Short mmCIF file of C-alpha atoms in Angstrom, two decimals:
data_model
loop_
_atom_site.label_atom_id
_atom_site.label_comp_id
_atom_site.label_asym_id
_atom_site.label_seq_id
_atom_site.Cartn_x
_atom_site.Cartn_y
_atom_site.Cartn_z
CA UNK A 25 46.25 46.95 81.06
CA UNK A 26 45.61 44.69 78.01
CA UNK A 27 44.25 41.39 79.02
CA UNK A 28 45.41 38.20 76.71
CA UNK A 29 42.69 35.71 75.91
CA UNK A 30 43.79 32.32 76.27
CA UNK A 31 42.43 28.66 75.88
CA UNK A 32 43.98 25.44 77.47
CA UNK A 33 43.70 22.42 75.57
CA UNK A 34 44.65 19.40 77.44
CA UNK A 35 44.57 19.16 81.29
CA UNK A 36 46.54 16.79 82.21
CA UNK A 37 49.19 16.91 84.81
CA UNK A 38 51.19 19.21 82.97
CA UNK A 39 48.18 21.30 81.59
CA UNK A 40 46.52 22.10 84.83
CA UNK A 41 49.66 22.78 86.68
CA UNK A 42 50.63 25.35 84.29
CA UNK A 43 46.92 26.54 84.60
CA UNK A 44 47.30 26.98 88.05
CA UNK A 45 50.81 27.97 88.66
CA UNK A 46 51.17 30.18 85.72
CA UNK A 47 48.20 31.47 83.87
CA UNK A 48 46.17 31.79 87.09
CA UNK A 49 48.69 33.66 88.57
CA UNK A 50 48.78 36.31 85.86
CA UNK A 51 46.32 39.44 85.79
CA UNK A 52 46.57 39.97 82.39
CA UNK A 53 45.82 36.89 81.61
CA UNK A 54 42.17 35.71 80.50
CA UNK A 55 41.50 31.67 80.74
CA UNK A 56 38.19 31.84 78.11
CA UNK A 57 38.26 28.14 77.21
CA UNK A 58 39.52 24.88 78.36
CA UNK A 59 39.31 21.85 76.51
CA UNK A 60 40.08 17.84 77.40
CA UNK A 61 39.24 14.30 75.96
CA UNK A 62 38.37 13.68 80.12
CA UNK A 63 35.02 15.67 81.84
CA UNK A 64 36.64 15.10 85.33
CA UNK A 65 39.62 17.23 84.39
CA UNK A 66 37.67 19.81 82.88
CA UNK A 67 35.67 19.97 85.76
CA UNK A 68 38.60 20.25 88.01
CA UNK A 69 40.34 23.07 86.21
CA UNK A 70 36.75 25.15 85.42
CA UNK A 71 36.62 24.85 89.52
CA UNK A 72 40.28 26.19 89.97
CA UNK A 73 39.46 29.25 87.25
CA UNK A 74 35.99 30.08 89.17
CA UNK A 75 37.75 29.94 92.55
CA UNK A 76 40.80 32.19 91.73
CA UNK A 77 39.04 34.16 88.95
CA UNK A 78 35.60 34.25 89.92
CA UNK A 79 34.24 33.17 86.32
CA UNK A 80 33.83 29.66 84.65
CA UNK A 81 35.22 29.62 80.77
CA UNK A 82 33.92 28.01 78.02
CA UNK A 83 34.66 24.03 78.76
CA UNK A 84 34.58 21.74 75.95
CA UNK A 85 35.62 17.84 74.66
CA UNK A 86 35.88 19.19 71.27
CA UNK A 87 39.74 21.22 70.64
CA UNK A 88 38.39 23.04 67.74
CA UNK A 89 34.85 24.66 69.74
CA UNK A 90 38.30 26.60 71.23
CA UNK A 91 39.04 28.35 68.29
CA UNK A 92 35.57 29.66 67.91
CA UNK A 93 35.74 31.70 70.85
CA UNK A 94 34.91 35.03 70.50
CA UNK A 95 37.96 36.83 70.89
CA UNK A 96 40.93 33.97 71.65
CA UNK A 97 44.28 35.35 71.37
CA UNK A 98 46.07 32.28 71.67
CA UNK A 99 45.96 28.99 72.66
CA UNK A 100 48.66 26.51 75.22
CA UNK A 101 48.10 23.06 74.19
CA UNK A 102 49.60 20.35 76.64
CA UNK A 103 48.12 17.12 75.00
CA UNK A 104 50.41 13.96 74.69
CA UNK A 105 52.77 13.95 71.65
CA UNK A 106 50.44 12.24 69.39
CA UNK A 107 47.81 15.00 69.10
CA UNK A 108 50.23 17.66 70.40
CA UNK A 109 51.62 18.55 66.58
CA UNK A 110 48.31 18.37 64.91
CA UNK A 111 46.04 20.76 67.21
CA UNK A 112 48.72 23.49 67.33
CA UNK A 113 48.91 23.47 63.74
CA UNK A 114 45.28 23.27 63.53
CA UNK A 115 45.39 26.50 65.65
CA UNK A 116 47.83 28.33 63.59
CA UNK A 117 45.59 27.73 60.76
CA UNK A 118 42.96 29.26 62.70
CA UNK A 119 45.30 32.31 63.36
CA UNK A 120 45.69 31.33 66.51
CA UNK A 121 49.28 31.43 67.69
#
């Protein structure tokens, strides 16, 4: 089975719930990076990935250290609408759907 590598940018409520109740739930699915403005929510969903998965992804402050991981597939981005628009356009410039 193919396994999708996948980044999360933006861990807020509706980030991390999707995290957990979606992405986390999938075997095919590969969290490799997760990305917020706020350490305390990266922390939180790096602990959720190592408990479930057994593995801690790349974490970062910075949105566009996520595109430089080796091998990303794709990216969810669940930021507030202000930087919503720009990062997923920054990530289709990337090639990063």
């Amino acid at each position: 089975m193919k396994h999708v590598k996948i980044g999360v940018i933006g861990l807020g409520q509706r980030g991390y719930s999707v995290l957990k109740s979606n992405f986390l739930k999938m075997d095919d699915v590969d969290i490799v990076g997760l990305c917020d403005l706020y350490e305390d929510r990266i922390e939180r969903a790096a602990e959720a990935v190592k408990e479930i998965r057994g593995y801690t992804p790349y974490c970062t402050r910075s949105y566009e250290e996520i595109f430089g991981i080796e091998g990303i597939e794709a990216v969810y981005v669940a930021t507030c609408w202000e930087t919503h628009v720009k990062i997923s356009i920054d990530s289709m410039r990337c090639g990063i759907p």
